[in-house]
Amino acid sequence: MARVFRSLLTLERFRRQLANVDALPQLCVLGLVSGVMTGALMVAFRFLLSLGATLYMPEGNPEAFEQLAPWGRALLPLIAVALIGLWLGRLSPSARKIGVAHVIERLSYHQGRFPRGNWFTQWWVGLVSVLGGLSAGREGPAIHLGAAAASGLGQYMRLPHNSLRVLVACGTAAGISASFNTPIAGVIFAMEVVMMEYTITGFMPVILASTVSGLIAQLVFGFERPFQVSDLALGAFANLPWIVISALGIGILAAGFLQLARLSERLAHFSLTVRCIAVGVLLGGTAWFYPQVQGMGYDTLGLTFGAHLAVDVLLAVAVGKLLLTAVTVACGIPVSIIGPILVAGGAAGALFGVLGAQLMPNASASPTIYAMLGMAAMMGAILQAPLAALMALLELTHTPNMMLPGMLSVVVACLTTRQLTGSKGFFNQARQGSRHPLQHPLMQALSRVSVPAVMERNLVRSQRTVTPAEARKLLTTNPVWLVIERAKDDKPPLALKGSALARWLLEHETPINEGHRGYQHVDLLEIPGQRLELAPINLQATLSEAFLALQNETLGALYVVHGYRHKQKRISGIITRGAVERYYRYTDHIPESRSPERGP
């Protein structure tokens, strides 16, 4: 029993340390644990993909659609959309949300807490969409499964919500790292697309999670170089104008993808059955002639880099796969888009490379170079994530000499798409009417710390009416606040400064001592002093949650509720508007790494 009690005290101390903005060692521990969890999950997911592929795919390869008979590969998407439609049809619209967009939404509006049902839906849809020949990748499932599992660990341990945000980023990076052996790209994607901020406190745990997860995947599968690309060089600077032109073209294709994907609201009035059938027919019909549009398509991307695909196949992948992916998303089938857009971008870049060789036969670089640049440009343009796209280019191809032309290509494509569509990225385009909460500097700062870091703990609870002796007893610990609990449950408690009660007792000391009838009881709602109406907030909440709650003009402060059983909840502290304002006004003027210790 004593050992259990000590472990509970240790966990409670761990939670209090995590509430502070500078809890870097504790967050690094969580990063390591979430990396191990996510790495194991990704190994299981990849194993299930391989297991499913052994049932009907040639050589058990989940991407060998080209080796299937035409009728077989055309029938697969119809079966896949039927299975997905049956699963989604019994769910509410909110329960159908999965993938990267769902991760960002939960992080933005739910402090990184994930519903369990959506997590299981991601397993089903992720496996069926890839094995069923839809134009889908495994990046979305990897990110959702990793982020939700890491966050679930924090929820199970009842950690402060500011640490849940970091855990979501850790799971995101670890999922990408374990799936594709791209640990740096995973870190950059997590910070640039999901967290949308760069801090030392956020970076270090995420790097650890990505590293550990990648190591676990390598222990199981060995080191897998994604694409075997020989050492290439751009050659003549005469290619730079053509690189800009190709990036413009890819930016236009990316803009078309985003505009088509935005049709989801217009197509929503059709039933889910009709939308699923439409996707199955379109994919099946295209796959009859061009199976390269199916699945993740990384085998197709490898052939593109090797210049082994005919022009008509490149065109089918560059345009057809891009359009089919957008139509699938617009019809409400939540597939991962990152893999397909990489493959389509590579094919589009290769087409520009082939055309450049015709226009500049003596100076044009290899189509392989344009394919690599096109892959990064398409990803950067659609996601509006240039750094993540450049890291993907580096880690997928292992060609660091492509970074300079890659930077030019990615920037031009991103600008083109942004100017044509006004999109701030595929995963954020649904929120274009208002600023994304994570992009607001104040909310970012307040989300990094939980309420225990700034709340006032020196308080006592009291009934409305007390005797003078009880009033003096309340003041023995010199409380800053008195929390006045009222008889009716529907009336919120009030907060009164302890100094107000002390002043009243001093002013009425004589009549109290003489036993005057009117001073036998003290009504804490009648003595002079400002009383603040209170509302509850959980001990795990961040200052951003407290800030939003205090926008209610009728509230003067929040009381922090501690405990996990309804009848055993206790008040741990009081947090006022002034406490929140003092925190962010003070931290605005000092570097994060030198923030003062704000112990619990």
XYZ file of C-alpha atoms in Angstrom:
600
model
C 0.000 0.000 0.000
C 2.826 2.390 0.872
C 4.511 1.703 -2.473
C 1.293 2.467 -4.360
C 0.863 5.679 -2.364
C 4.411 6.775 -3.191
C 3.861 6.068 -6.918
C 0.693 8.165 -6.864
C 2.575 11.022 -5.252
C 5.263 10.721 -7.942
C 2.687 10.810 -10.711
C 0.972 13.786 -9.111
C 4.299 15.604 -8.949
C 4.946 14.716 -12.587
C 1.606 16.273 -13.542
C 2.399 19.471 -11.629
C 5.778 19.772 -13.334
C 4.188 19.338 -16.751
C 1.853 22.260 -16.071
C 4.771 24.680 -16.375
C 6.052 26.106 -19.635
C 9.615 24.850 -19.064
C 8.876 21.162 -18.313
C 11.334 20.030 -20.989
C 12.773 16.930 -19.215
C 9.290 15.624 -18.456
C 8.114 16.235 -22.031
C 11.184 14.404 -23.365
C 10.233 11.374 -21.275
C 6.766 11.489 -22.802
C 8.335 11.834 -26.252
C 10.339 8.641 -25.733
C 7.308 6.700 -24.519
C 5.062 7.948 -27.337
C 7.785 7.061 -29.862
C 7.864 3.479 -28.605
C 4.052 3.227 -28.672
C 3.681 4.716 -32.128
C 6.533 2.665 -33.558
C 4.831 -0.509 -32.348
C 1.495 0.629 -33.796
C 3.022 1.372 -37.188
C 4.706 -2.030 -37.251
C 1.286 -3.578 -36.556
C -0.372 -1.462 -39.270
C 2.218 -2.389 -41.878
C 1.980 -6.038 -40.832
C -1.805 -5.961 -41.335
C -1.319 -4.431 -44.790
C 1.072 -7.235 -45.718
C -1.236 -9.856 -44.216
C -4.201 -8.558 -46.197
C -2.155 -8.426 -49.396
C -1.177 -12.106 -49.084
C -4.828 -13.063 -49.547
C -5.169 -11.901 -53.151
C -2.257 -9.718 -54.286
C 0.600 -11.192 -56.346
C 3.585 -12.040 -54.128
C 1.720 -10.474 -51.189
C 2.697 -7.013 -52.420
C 0.026 -4.419 -51.479
C 1.054 -2.265 -54.459
C 1.144 -4.906 -57.202
C -2.097 -3.832 -58.883
C -0.414 -3.911 -62.297
C -0.072 -7.698 -62.029
C -3.789 -8.266 -61.455
C -6.190 -9.044 -64.291
C -8.028 -5.937 -65.568
C -11.385 -7.139 -64.205
C -9.807 -7.842 -60.819
C -8.228 -4.433 -60.345
C -11.406 -2.743 -61.638
C -13.557 -4.679 -59.165
C -11.392 -3.959 -56.126
C -12.357 -0.252 -55.740
C -16.054 -1.176 -55.865
C -15.567 -3.684 -53.059
C -13.493 -1.176 -51.081
C -16.036 1.650 -51.272
C -18.807 -0.793 -50.352
C -16.936 -1.866 -47.217
C -16.060 1.719 -46.301
C -19.588 2.945 -47.053
C -21.176 0.250 -44.889
C -18.889 1.196 -42.009
C -19.332 4.963 -42.362
C -23.053 4.738 -43.058
C -23.818 3.666 -39.506
C -21.807 6.515 -37.989
C -22.704 10.128 -37.333
C -20.936 12.757 -39.475
C -18.620 13.692 -36.594
C -17.631 10.046 -36.080
C -16.512 9.787 -39.721
C -13.715 12.311 -39.300
C -10.266 10.759 -39.519
C -6.807 11.578 -40.841
C -4.649 14.678 -40.613
C -7.541 17.152 -40.780
C -9.145 15.416 -37.803
C -5.878 15.600 -35.859
C -5.613 19.354 -36.488
C -9.251 19.880 -35.511
C -8.872 17.985 -32.231
C -5.707 19.893 -31.434
C -7.292 23.259 -32.268
C -10.639 22.948 -30.546
C -10.409 19.990 -28.145
C -6.945 20.406 -26.604
C -5.664 17.278 -28.343
C -8.240 14.839 -26.946
C -9.409 12.198 -29.436
C -12.620 10.152 -29.508
C -11.931 6.437 -29.387
C -14.479 5.542 -32.078
C -12.774 7.649 -34.760
C -9.501 5.903 -33.963
C -10.979 2.475 -34.765
C -12.585 3.904 -37.898
C -9.129 5.032 -39.022
C -7.821 1.469 -38.756
C -10.642 0.124 -40.902
C -10.702 2.856 -43.554
C -6.891 3.054 -43.737
C -6.466 -0.667 -44.376
C -9.409 -1.055 -46.747
C -8.614 2.040 -48.835
C -5.009 0.954 -49.490
C -5.713 -2.755 -49.997
C -8.843 -1.994 -51.994
C -7.047 -0.053 -54.709
C -8.348 3.432 -53.925
C -5.993 6.317 -54.614
C -4.871 6.561 -51.000
C -1.725 6.552 -48.911
C -0.861 5.348 -45.447
C 0.398 8.726 -44.173
C -2.997 9.851 -42.886
C -3.584 6.639 -40.906
C -0.017 6.796 -39.563
C -0.496 10.379 -38.333
C -3.966 9.841 -36.853
C -3.146 6.525 -35.181
C 0.110 7.838 -33.748
C -1.277 11.181 -32.562
C -4.383 9.652 -30.977
C -2.399 6.881 -29.257
C 0.102 9.351 -27.802
C -2.700 11.647 -26.685
C -4.560 8.656 -25.242
C -1.524 7.953 -23.066
C -1.718 11.505 -21.704
C -5.457 11.255 -21.137
C -5.067 7.929 -19.326
C -2.439 9.468 -17.037
C -4.631 12.608 -16.671
C -1.814 14.868 -17.748
C -2.309 18.633 -18.239
C -3.668 19.621 -21.607
C -0.565 21.598 -22.539
C 1.362 18.299 -22.558
C -1.340 16.673 -24.720
C -0.490 19.168 -27.454
C 3.133 18.037 -27.451
C 2.085 14.385 -27.341
C -0.028 14.892 -30.476
C 2.997 16.310 -32.273
C 5.148 13.414 -31.008
C 2.665 10.848 -32.311
C 2.437 12.640 -35.660
C 6.189 12.717 -36.227
C 6.659 9.177 -34.941
C 3.963 7.844 -37.261
C 5.596 9.353 -40.335
C 9.069 8.259 -39.240
C 8.091 4.629 -38.662
C 6.091 4.411 -41.879
C 8.597 5.883 -44.339
C 12.011 6.120 -42.652
C 11.810 9.912 -42.846
C 12.371 11.089 -39.244
C 13.301 14.684 -40.098
C 10.355 15.124 -42.448
C 8.114 13.751 -39.698
C 9.369 16.342 -37.223
C 8.997 19.222 -39.679
C 5.525 18.083 -40.750
C 4.391 17.843 -37.124
C 5.618 21.352 -36.300
C 4.743 23.076 -39.593
C 1.361 21.521 -40.440
C -0.043 20.180 -37.167
C 1.392 22.300 -34.328
C 2.000 25.359 -36.534
C 4.718 26.649 -34.206
C 8.422 26.212 -33.522
C 9.680 26.115 -29.931
C 12.526 24.322 -28.188
C 10.052 22.810 -25.742
C 8.082 21.402 -28.642
C 10.973 20.357 -30.872
C 13.021 18.183 -28.521
C 10.289 15.720 -27.450
C 9.102 15.447 -31.056
C 12.634 14.696 -32.282
C 13.013 11.979 -29.647
C 9.669 10.419 -30.558
C 10.515 10.423 -34.261
C 13.948 8.912 -33.613
C 12.730 6.094 -31.362
C 9.821 5.235 -33.640
C 12.092 5.106 -36.691
C 14.547 2.844 -34.846
C 11.773 0.415 -33.927
C 10.637 0.229 -37.548
C 14.222 -0.392 -38.679
C 14.676 -3.141 -36.091
C 11.642 -4.949 -37.500
C 11.894 -4.219 -41.228
C 15.554 -3.272 -41.597
C 16.739 -0.024 -43.142
C 14.691 0.636 -46.260
C 15.848 3.333 -48.596
C 12.567 4.588 -50.061
C 13.858 5.210 -53.589
C 17.088 4.143 -55.219
C 18.170 7.295 -57.031
C 21.722 7.647 -58.323
C 23.707 10.781 -57.536
C 22.325 13.430 -59.864
C 23.257 17.030 -60.560
C 21.345 19.842 -62.188
C 24.116 20.607 -64.665
C 23.627 23.750 -66.738
C 21.994 26.809 -65.154
C 19.897 27.012 -68.309
C 17.549 24.583 -66.561
C 16.535 27.149 -63.935
C 13.983 28.988 -66.151
C 12.419 25.670 -67.100
C 12.306 24.644 -63.446
C 10.350 27.830 -62.719
C 7.946 27.086 -65.596
C 7.446 23.498 -64.438
C 6.798 24.713 -60.882
C 4.188 27.133 -62.232
C 2.486 24.267 -64.040
C 2.518 22.078 -60.933
C 1.157 24.982 -58.886
C -1.762 25.220 -61.328
C -2.401 21.477 -61.036
C -2.313 21.787 -57.245
C -4.813 24.649 -57.408
C -7.136 22.477 -59.493
C -6.855 19.699 -56.909
C -7.803 22.057 -54.087
C -10.738 23.519 -55.978
C -12.086 20.071 -56.809
C -11.643 18.835 -53.239
C -13.665 21.848 -52.038
C -16.765 20.497 -53.775
C -17.492 18.283 -50.763
C -20.189 20.654 -49.491
C -21.957 20.732 -52.861
C -21.846 16.947 -53.161
C -23.067 16.417 -49.601
C -26.733 16.491 -50.680
C -26.166 13.223 -52.549
C -26.434 10.129 -50.377
C -23.263 8.424 -49.170
C -24.207 5.367 -51.241
C -24.335 7.370 -54.472
C -21.011 9.065 -53.717
C -19.289 5.774 -52.915
C -20.583 4.152 -56.098
C -19.367 7.122 -58.159
C -15.863 6.853 -56.684
C -15.773 3.081 -57.207
C -16.864 3.333 -60.828
C -14.442 6.139 -61.691
C -11.494 4.401 -60.045
C -12.369 0.986 -61.413
C -12.827 2.311 -64.934
C -9.501 4.145 -64.878
C -7.682 1.212 -63.255
C -8.818 -1.113 -66.074
C -6.447 0.757 -68.374
C -3.994 2.382 -65.932
C -3.551 0.438 -62.678
C -0.809 2.903 -61.708
C -3.511 5.224 -60.310
C -4.352 2.735 -57.567
C -3.000 2.406 -54.057
C -0.181 4.385 -52.521
C 1.761 4.439 -55.805
C 5.293 4.421 -54.416
C 6.263 1.657 -56.843
C 5.041 3.941 -59.641
C 7.052 6.831 -58.219
C 10.146 4.630 -58.170
C 9.619 3.766 -61.839
C 9.117 7.457 -62.573
C 12.475 8.275 -61.022
C 14.022 5.522 -63.124
C 12.468 6.905 -66.332
C 10.723 3.580 -66.966
C 7.199 4.852 -67.648
C 5.659 5.797 -70.983
C 4.350 9.296 -71.536
C 0.702 8.197 -71.529
C 1.197 6.490 -68.157
C 2.879 9.601 -66.761
C -0.049 11.675 -67.956
C -2.560 9.255 -66.401
C -0.748 9.422 -63.065
C -0.081 13.174 -63.109
C -3.641 14.150 -63.975
C -5.743 11.040 -63.423
C -4.456 10.081 -59.977
C -4.607 13.695 -58.842
C -8.199 14.104 -59.999
C -9.316 10.732 -58.638
C -7.855 11.540 -55.229
C -9.617 14.914 -55.168
C -12.928 13.339 -56.234
C -12.600 10.666 -53.539
C -12.092 13.340 -50.881
C -14.901 15.524 -52.262
C -17.282 12.553 -52.105
C -16.652 12.183 -48.405
C -14.412 9.102 -48.370
C -11.655 10.071 -45.911
C -8.509 8.776 -47.600
C -4.937 9.960 -47.092
C -3.825 12.336 -49.835
C -0.120 12.833 -49.096
C 1.154 9.707 -50.871
C -1.001 10.221 -53.990
C 0.003 13.865 -54.390
C 3.691 12.940 -54.095
C 3.265 10.346 -56.844
C 1.225 12.676 -59.058
C 3.750 15.471 -58.532
C 6.602 13.178 -59.515
C 4.803 12.172 -62.716
C 3.978 15.802 -63.549
C 7.604 16.788 -63.014
C 8.775 13.930 -65.234
C 6.423 15.136 -68.004
C 7.968 18.599 -67.809
C 11.386 16.959 -67.910
C 10.497 15.037 -71.075
C 9.154 18.217 -72.684
C 12.284 20.113 -71.635
C 14.464 17.475 -73.284
C 12.579 18.077 -76.526
C 12.958 21.852 -76.298
C 16.563 21.874 -75.021
C 18.113 18.582 -76.168
C 21.660 19.632 -75.363
C 21.107 21.430 -72.055
C 18.083 19.913 -70.351
C 18.607 17.940 -67.160
C 17.369 14.390 -66.743
C 13.590 13.900 -66.350
C 14.440 12.159 -63.065
C 15.548 15.500 -61.627
C 12.310 17.148 -62.690
C 10.362 14.219 -61.212
C 11.996 14.725 -57.821
C 11.410 18.468 -57.938
C 7.813 17.940 -59.034
C 7.158 15.592 -56.122
C 8.290 18.192 -53.581
C 6.588 21.079 -55.413
C 3.204 19.325 -55.485
C 3.364 18.430 -51.809
C 4.469 21.923 -50.812
C 1.791 23.603 -52.954
C -1.183 21.520 -51.794
C -0.252 21.448 -48.136
C 1.364 24.917 -48.099
C 4.185 23.281 -46.151
C 7.432 24.132 -47.968
C 9.826 22.904 -45.257
C 8.092 19.543 -44.909
C 8.162 19.135 -48.688
C 11.889 19.890 -48.862
C 12.652 17.436 -46.048
C 10.603 14.785 -47.848
C 12.635 15.434 -50.992
C 15.879 15.021 -49.079
C 14.976 11.905 -47.115
C 13.049 10.052 -49.809
C 15.703 10.489 -52.489
C 18.938 10.989 -50.485
C 20.106 13.627 -52.966
C 21.185 16.722 -50.994
C 22.392 18.455 -54.152
C 18.738 18.748 -55.206
C 17.905 21.044 -52.301
C 18.752 24.342 -54.016
C 16.643 23.755 -57.150
C 14.072 22.124 -54.877
C 13.761 25.301 -52.827
C 13.130 27.323 -55.977
C 10.584 24.855 -57.295
C 8.684 24.535 -54.010
C 8.450 28.280 -53.427
C 7.201 29.011 -56.955
C 4.594 26.235 -56.777
C 3.422 27.320 -53.300
C 3.045 30.942 -54.391
C 1.194 29.978 -57.561
C -1.339 27.824 -55.731
C -1.798 30.335 -52.944
C -2.458 33.185 -55.357
C -4.852 31.161 -57.506
C -6.919 29.669 -54.664
C -6.180 31.758 -51.589
C -5.676 28.458 -49.776
C -3.502 28.259 -46.701
C -3.138 24.519 -47.139
C -5.389 21.554 -47.817
C -5.841 20.695 -44.149
C -6.740 24.271 -43.152
C -8.861 25.382 -46.091
C -12.114 24.676 -44.227
C -11.225 27.491 -41.793
C -10.462 30.219 -44.272
C -13.210 32.455 -42.931
C -11.406 32.989 -39.640
C -7.939 32.804 -38.312
C -6.833 29.390 -37.167
C -6.614 29.405 -33.345
C -3.138 27.899 -33.385
C -1.874 30.756 -35.537
C -2.672 33.390 -32.911
C 0.537 34.151 -30.989
C -1.286 34.804 -27.716
C -3.223 31.528 -27.869
C -0.049 29.674 -28.773
C 1.720 31.070 -25.716
C -1.193 30.348 -23.379
C -1.592 26.803 -24.716
C 1.935 25.898 -23.600
C 1.143 26.120 -19.877
C -1.640 24.767 -17.677
C -3.587 26.559 -14.976
C -1.665 25.080 -11.986
C 1.336 27.120 -13.064
C -0.354 30.462 -12.297
C -3.377 29.735 -10.089
C -3.577 30.990 -6.513
C -3.539 27.977 -4.205
C -3.905 29.784 -0.876
C -7.649 29.566 -0.313
C -10.238 28.148 2.078
C -13.803 27.037 1.468
C -16.651 28.251 3.631
C -20.413 28.295 3.937
C -22.211 31.607 3.555
C -22.904 32.042 7.280
C -20.284 31.392 9.975
C -19.795 32.321 13.611
C -17.089 34.849 14.558
C -14.984 31.992 15.956
C -15.295 30.069 12.703
C -14.418 33.211 10.768
C -11.216 33.641 12.788
C -10.373 29.979 12.179
C -10.777 30.515 8.445
C -8.107 33.202 8.596
C -5.504 31.194 10.528
C -3.682 30.207 7.298
C -3.819 33.774 5.912
C -5.803 32.756 2.802
C -5.816 35.020 -0.207
C -9.314 33.877 -1.200
C -12.415 32.635 0.570
C -14.574 30.437 -1.639
C -18.157 30.901 -0.497
C -20.338 27.894 -1.266
C -24.025 28.640 -1.474
C -26.825 26.363 -0.347
C -28.432 25.891 -3.744
C -26.486 23.802 -6.241
C -27.649 25.926 -9.164
C -25.956 29.004 -7.703
C -22.239 29.268 -8.478
C -19.754 29.803 -5.641
C -18.333 33.248 -4.999
C -14.794 34.345 -4.151
C -14.066 36.947 -1.473
C -10.653 38.278 -0.542
C -9.490 36.974 2.844
C -8.342 40.495 3.686
C -11.950 41.737 3.445
C -13.061 39.346 6.177
C -10.035 40.206 8.325
C -10.800 43.924 8.001
C -14.447 43.412 8.974
C -13.493 41.377 12.054
C -11.088 44.119 13.195
C -13.701 46.834 12.698
C -16.349 44.911 14.665
C -14.135 43.356 17.307
C -15.765 45.195 20.239
C -19.435 44.337 19.567
C -18.442 40.753 18.736
C -16.612 40.375 22.067
C -19.526 41.945 23.951
C -21.843 39.368 22.438
C -24.175 41.767 20.631
C -27.031 39.814 19.109
C -26.476 41.166 15.604
C -22.905 39.905 15.535
C -23.398 36.301 16.606
C -23.161 35.210 12.974
C -21.199 36.582 10.036
C -22.862 36.617 6.613
C -20.008 36.508 4.105
C -22.309 37.874 1.395
C -23.097 40.977 3.463
C -19.696 42.171 4.681
C -18.047 44.886 2.538
C -15.790 43.573 -0.203
C -15.774 42.635 -3.839
C -17.154 39.184 -4.578
C -16.306 37.394 -7.810
C -18.697 34.947 -9.419
C -16.866 31.706 -10.170
C -17.109 28.973 -12.764
C -15.269 25.632 -12.683
C -12.291 24.684 -14.824
C -10.385 21.428 -14.762
C -6.928 21.189 -13.252
C -5.640 19.828 -16.594
C -6.831 22.844 -18.602
C -4.442 25.232 -20.308
C -4.333 28.985 -19.860
C -5.852 29.343 -23.331
C -8.942 27.491 -22.064
C -9.026 29.717 -18.987
C -8.617 32.814 -21.161
C -11.570 31.819 -23.349
C -13.748 30.965 -20.342
C -13.037 34.343 -18.757
C -14.360 36.160 -21.820
C -17.775 35.738 -20.188
C -18.356 39.153 -18.638
C -20.427 37.755 -15.753
C -17.472 35.758 -14.451
C -14.863 37.249 -12.197
C -12.626 34.218 -11.842
C -12.429 30.441 -12.203
C -12.065 27.837 -9.506
C -9.838 24.927 -10.409
C -11.457 21.556 -9.794
C -9.244 18.654 -8.790
C -10.326 15.028 -8.532
C -11.785 12.498 -10.920
C -14.851 11.282 -9.023
C -17.844 13.576 -8.769
C -18.306 13.321 -4.997
C -14.576 13.593 -4.285
C -13.786 16.710 -6.304
C -12.028 19.497 -4.476
C -11.039 23.060 -5.278
C -7.320 23.407 -5.795
C -7.021 27.064 -6.673
C -8.422 30.288 -8.092
C -7.403 31.825 -11.407
C -8.378 35.387 -12.284
C -8.139 37.488 -15.424
C -5.308 39.371 -13.810
C -3.296 36.188 -13.277
C -3.629 35.243 -16.955
C -2.787 38.762 -18.103
C 0.266 38.983 -15.842
C 1.516 35.692 -17.242
C 1.360 36.543 -20.921
C 2.410 40.171 -20.493
C 5.467 39.102 -18.543
C 6.466 36.233 -20.846
C 6.120 38.516 -23.871
C 9.248 40.338 -22.697
C 11.553 37.413 -21.881
C 12.874 34.500 -23.922
C 11.099 31.235 -23.370
C 14.281 29.478 -22.320
C 14.720 32.020 -19.489
C 11.168 32.015 -18.187
C 11.023 32.042 -14.398
C 10.202 28.901 -12.514
C 6.463 28.830 -11.896
C 6.169 25.992 -9.490
C 2.888 24.589 -8.394
